[in-house]
Amino acid sequence: MMTTIERSVPKPVFTDAEAGTKEFPDSGSRHFNYFVPQKRKQSHYEDVTVEVQPDPRHYLSQGWLYGFADGTGGYPLEWTRLKAWGSDRPVPERGPGSGGRGYDWPAHGWHEFRDPNEEWELTLYRYNANVVRQLNQNVEAARRSKAFEQWNRNWVQFVAQHVGAWMHVDHGLGLYLFANANRRAPTNMHNTAISVNSMHRIRAAQDLALYNLTLTEEVEGFDGTAHLATWDEDPAWQGVREVAEQLTGVWDWCEAVFAANVVFEPLVGELFRSNLVQQAAPANGDFVTPTLIGAEEFDFSERDLRYTTALFRPLVDDREFAEHNRELMRQWLADWVPKCVTAARTLQPLWSQPDAKPPRFEDGLDRAKSRFSGILSDLGLAEPKELAQ
């Protein structure tokens, strides 16, 4: 008869100290609920964007994880003078799992912003890749069909000097305004939308630079360096250059985006692109340049302006700081509108340079002003008196 030996084996003892044993009101939930979706169900855009950049007023219970040499941590709300509901709340009391103790979602009104374009990394890469692919096909088709030989000689010089000069605007605003503003915006929803805007401008500058190289190879007498002297020395461009450089020096991230997209783009950008280049090119035998310029026009009018309106309209109507924000935007308009109108008027000599002239400068400027007034109306802002100059 064999004797069974019972071995001594440690037995698990449950003390309810294990992770996941604590019961919360939503312990049985099978859905993310750390934010309130804009619609009935959260979108994929919200899943990959909302709360990616944490906030000590909400979930970041230990405070900011990073800071600057002067002791400033994270993404201070003071990096813009505009305010959203709840901005003046103190940082909440912290404890285990209680980064926003006492505050319902959202911790402050900045978190309510959603990009109507629903842009994130995948959509950015996909969109820009499609644009570049189409532009490359257009330029290659023009090269093979000898379409550049149909250009008026005056137009060759115009594209080299003035269309080429616009790449400096795109490069400067993309790299030094929007990329800079992206870092200082307070939520990942803002960061992502402004970053996409930055990439649109940088891609447009690259499109023009590559186009410039192609024309240098394909068009006899095309001076690929003419845009440098034009940007540095041509009196017609010095107003635009001055405003563009001033824009890149704005520290307040909201003012930078507002001045660029609400004021500069309709009064100067669309005036140059839509009311000069797009109008003059076909009559001068050029059906290629409008495809590049048109891609940038679409970037702004159908994408960048959409998120800009969605960003500022809630601040104009903010439940706590509406009047403060309206007054500040009125000040920005009073500051930037005269500068941009002056820059636009300085460009007027360009309208007389092509052999086949575009519509009158004053007509184009009136359309640009009307467009600007419509944008202000969408934002709930009054037209500034400075627009009449």
PDB file of N, CA, C and O in Angstrom, residues 309-333:
ATOM      1  N   THR A 309     -12.838  78.666 -38.225  1.00  0.00           N
ATOM      2  CA  THR A 309     -14.168  79.122 -37.825  1.00  0.00           C
ATOM      3  C   THR A 309     -14.672  78.327 -36.625  1.00  0.00           C
ATOM      4  O   THR A 309     -15.226  78.899 -35.676  1.00  0.00           O
ATOM      5  N   ALA A 310     -14.469  77.015 -36.654  1.00  0.00           N
ATOM      6  CA  ALA A 310     -14.900  76.174 -35.534  1.00  0.00           C
ATOM      7  C   ALA A 310     -14.118  76.473 -34.263  1.00  0.00           C
ATOM      8  O   ALA A 310     -14.618  76.267 -33.148  1.00  0.00           O
ATOM      9  N   LEU A 311     -12.899  76.964 -34.400  1.00  0.00           N
ATOM     10  CA  LEU A 311     -12.069  77.288 -33.241  1.00  0.00           C
ATOM     11  C   LEU A 311     -12.525  78.591 -32.581  1.00  0.00           C
ATOM     12  O   LEU A 311     -12.684  78.654 -31.356  1.00  0.00           O
ATOM     13  N   PHE A 312     -12.765  79.639 -33.399  1.00  0.00           N
ATOM     14  CA  PHE A 312     -13.012  80.956 -32.829  1.00  0.00           C
ATOM     15  C   PHE A 312     -14.484  81.238 -32.539  1.00  0.00           C
ATOM     16  O   PHE A 312     -14.781  82.032 -31.642  1.00  0.00           O
ATOM     17  N   ARG A 313     -15.410  80.630 -33.273  1.00  0.00           N
ATOM     18  CA  ARG A 313     -16.815  80.929 -33.031  1.00  0.00           C
ATOM     19  C   ARG A 313     -17.240  80.599 -31.598  1.00  0.00           C
ATOM     20  O   ARG A 313     -17.914  81.412 -30.949  1.00  0.00           O
ATOM     21  N   PRO A 314     -16.877  79.441 -31.036  1.00  0.00           N
ATOM     22  CA  PRO A 314     -17.252  79.185 -29.633  1.00  0.00           C
ATOM     23  C   PRO A 314     -16.637  80.185 -28.659  1.00  0.00           C
ATOM     24  O   PRO A 314     -17.228  80.463 -27.610  1.00  0.00           O
ATOM     25  N   LEU A 315     -15.469  80.722 -28.978  1.00  0.00           N
ATOM     26  CA  LEU A 315     -14.844  81.705 -28.097  1.00  0.00           C
ATOM     27  C   LEU A 315     -15.576  83.042 -28.173  1.00  0.00           C
ATOM     28  O   LEU A 315     -15.687  83.758 -27.167  1.00  0.00           O
ATOM     29  N   VAL A 316     -16.085  83.377 -29.357  1.00  0.00           N
ATOM     30  CA  VAL A 316     -16.892  84.591 -29.496  1.00  0.00           C
ATOM     31  C   VAL A 316     -18.174  84.482 -28.676  1.00  0.00           C
ATOM     32  O   VAL A 316     -18.652  85.469 -28.112  1.00  0.00           O
ATOM     33  N   ASP A 317     -18.725  83.276 -28.587  1.00  0.00           N
ATOM     34  CA  ASP A 317     -19.980  83.039 -27.865  1.00  0.00           C
ATOM     35  C   ASP A 317     -19.756  82.367 -26.512  1.00  0.00           C
ATOM     36  O   ASP A 317     -20.688  81.780 -25.950  1.00  0.00           O
ATOM     37  N   ASP A 318     -18.545  82.427 -25.985  1.00  0.00           N
ATOM     38  CA  ASP A 318     -18.226  81.703 -24.754  1.00  0.00           C
ATOM     39  C   ASP A 318     -19.175  82.074 -23.623  1.00  0.00           C
ATOM     40  O   ASP A 318     -19.529  83.248 -23.441  1.00  0.00           O
ATOM     41  N   ARG A 319     -19.580  81.084 -22.835  1.00  0.00           N
ATOM     42  CA  ARG A 319     -20.568  81.304 -21.771  1.00  0.00           C
ATOM     43  C   ARG A 319     -20.036  82.184 -20.652  1.00  0.00           C
ATOM     44  O   ARG A 319     -20.810  82.724 -19.875  1.00  0.00           O
ATOM     45  N   GLU A 320     -18.715  82.330 -20.565  1.00  0.00           N
ATOM     46  CA  GLU A 320     -18.124  83.101 -19.471  1.00  0.00           C
ATOM     47  C   GLU A 320     -17.317  84.305 -19.959  1.00  0.00           C
ATOM     48  O   GLU A 320     -17.343  85.367 -19.337  1.00  0.00           O
ATOM     49  N   PHE A 321     -16.624  84.163 -21.085  1.00  0.00           N
ATOM     50  CA  PHE A 321     -15.678  85.200 -21.514  1.00  0.00           C
ATOM     51  C   PHE A 321     -16.004  85.766 -22.897  1.00  0.00           C
ATOM     52  O   PHE A 321     -15.111  86.262 -23.584  1.00  0.00           O
ATOM     53  N   ALA A 322     -17.250  85.722 -23.320  1.00  0.00           N
ATOM     54  CA  ALA A 322     -17.612  86.161 -24.669  1.00  0.00           C
ATOM     55  C   ALA A 322     -17.205  87.609 -24.915  1.00  0.00           C
ATOM     56  O   ALA A 322     -16.563  87.917 -25.930  1.00  0.00           O
ATOM     57  N   GLU A 323     -17.551  88.516 -24.023  1.00  0.00           N
ATOM     58  CA  GLU A 323     -17.257  89.930 -24.258  1.00  0.00           C
ATOM     59  C   GLU A 323     -15.754  90.190 -24.220  1.00  0.00           C
ATOM     60  O   GLU A 323     -15.231  90.990 -25.002  1.00  0.00           O
ATOM     61  N   HIS A 324     -15.061  89.531 -23.295  1.00  0.00           N
ATOM     62  CA  HIS A 324     -13.602  89.656 -23.248  1.00  0.00           C
ATOM     63  C   HIS A 324     -12.989  89.234 -24.582  1.00  0.00           C
ATOM     64  O   HIS A 324     -12.123  89.936 -25.133  1.00  0.00           O
ATOM     65  N   ASN A 325     -13.442  88.100 -25.118  1.00  0.00           N
ATOM     66  CA  ASN A 325     -12.881  87.592 -26.369  1.00  0.00           C
ATOM     67  C   ASN A 325     -13.250  88.477 -27.553  1.00  0.00           C
ATOM     68  O   ASN A 325     -12.425  88.725 -28.441  1.00  0.00           O
ATOM     69  N   ARG A 326     -14.501  88.957 -27.589  1.00  0.00           N
ATOM     70  CA  ARG A 326     -14.922  89.833 -28.681  1.00  0.00           C
ATOM     71  C   ARG A 326     -14.081  91.109 -28.712  1.00  0.00           C
ATOM     72  O   ARG A 326     -13.641  91.555 -29.772  1.00  0.00           O
ATOM     73  N   GLU A 327     -13.862  91.694 -27.546  1.00  0.00           N
ATOM     74  CA  GLU A 327     -13.086  92.929 -27.490  1.00  0.00           C
ATOM     75  C   GLU A 327     -11.650  92.698 -27.945  1.00  0.00           C
ATOM     76  O   GLU A 327     -11.065  93.515 -28.665  1.00  0.00           O
ATOM     77  N   LEU A 328     -11.088  91.566 -27.561  1.00  0.00           N
ATOM     78  CA  LEU A 328      -9.716  91.259 -27.958  1.00  0.00           C
ATOM     79  C   LEU A 328      -9.623  91.038 -29.468  1.00  0.00           C
ATOM     80  O   LEU A 328      -8.692  91.515 -30.131  1.00  0.00           O
ATOM     81  N   MET A 329     -10.600  90.338 -30.036  1.00  0.00           N
ATOM     82  CA  MET A 329     -10.596  90.130 -31.488  1.00  0.00           C
ATOM     83  C   MET A 329     -10.801  91.440 -32.233  1.00  0.00           C
ATOM     84  O   MET A 329     -10.245  91.636 -33.323  1.00  0.00           O
ATOM     85  N   ARG A 330     -11.605  92.340 -31.682  1.00  0.00           N
ATOM     86  CA  ARG A 330     -11.764  93.662 -32.298  1.00  0.00           C
ATOM     87  C   ARG A 330     -10.418  94.395 -32.330  1.00  0.00           C
ATOM     88  O   ARG A 330     -10.086  95.080 -33.308  1.00  0.00           O
ATOM     89  N   GLN A 331      -9.648  94.266 -31.262  1.00  0.00           N
ATOM     90  CA  GLN A 331      -8.318  94.885 -31.233  1.00  0.00           C
ATOM     91  C   GLN A 331      -7.406  94.265 -32.287  1.00  0.00           C
ATOM     92  O   GLN A 331      -6.652  94.977 -32.971  1.00  0.00           O
ATOM     93  N   TRP A 332      -7.463  92.942 -32.423  1.00  0.00           N
ATOM     94  CA  TRP A 332      -6.638  92.275 -33.435  1.00  0.00           C
ATOM     95  C   TRP A 332      -7.027  92.733 -34.844  1.00  0.00           C
ATOM     96  O   TRP A 332      -6.167  92.949 -35.703  1.00  0.00           O
ATOM     97  N   LEU A 333      -8.330  92.869 -35.090  1.00  0.00           N
ATOM     98  CA  LEU A 333      -8.782  93.337 -36.396  1.00  0.00           C
ATOM     99  C   LEU A 333      -8.288  94.758 -36.665  1.00  0.00           C
ATOM    100  O   LEU A 333      -7.823  95.072 -37.767  1.00  0.00           O
TER     101      LEU A 333
END
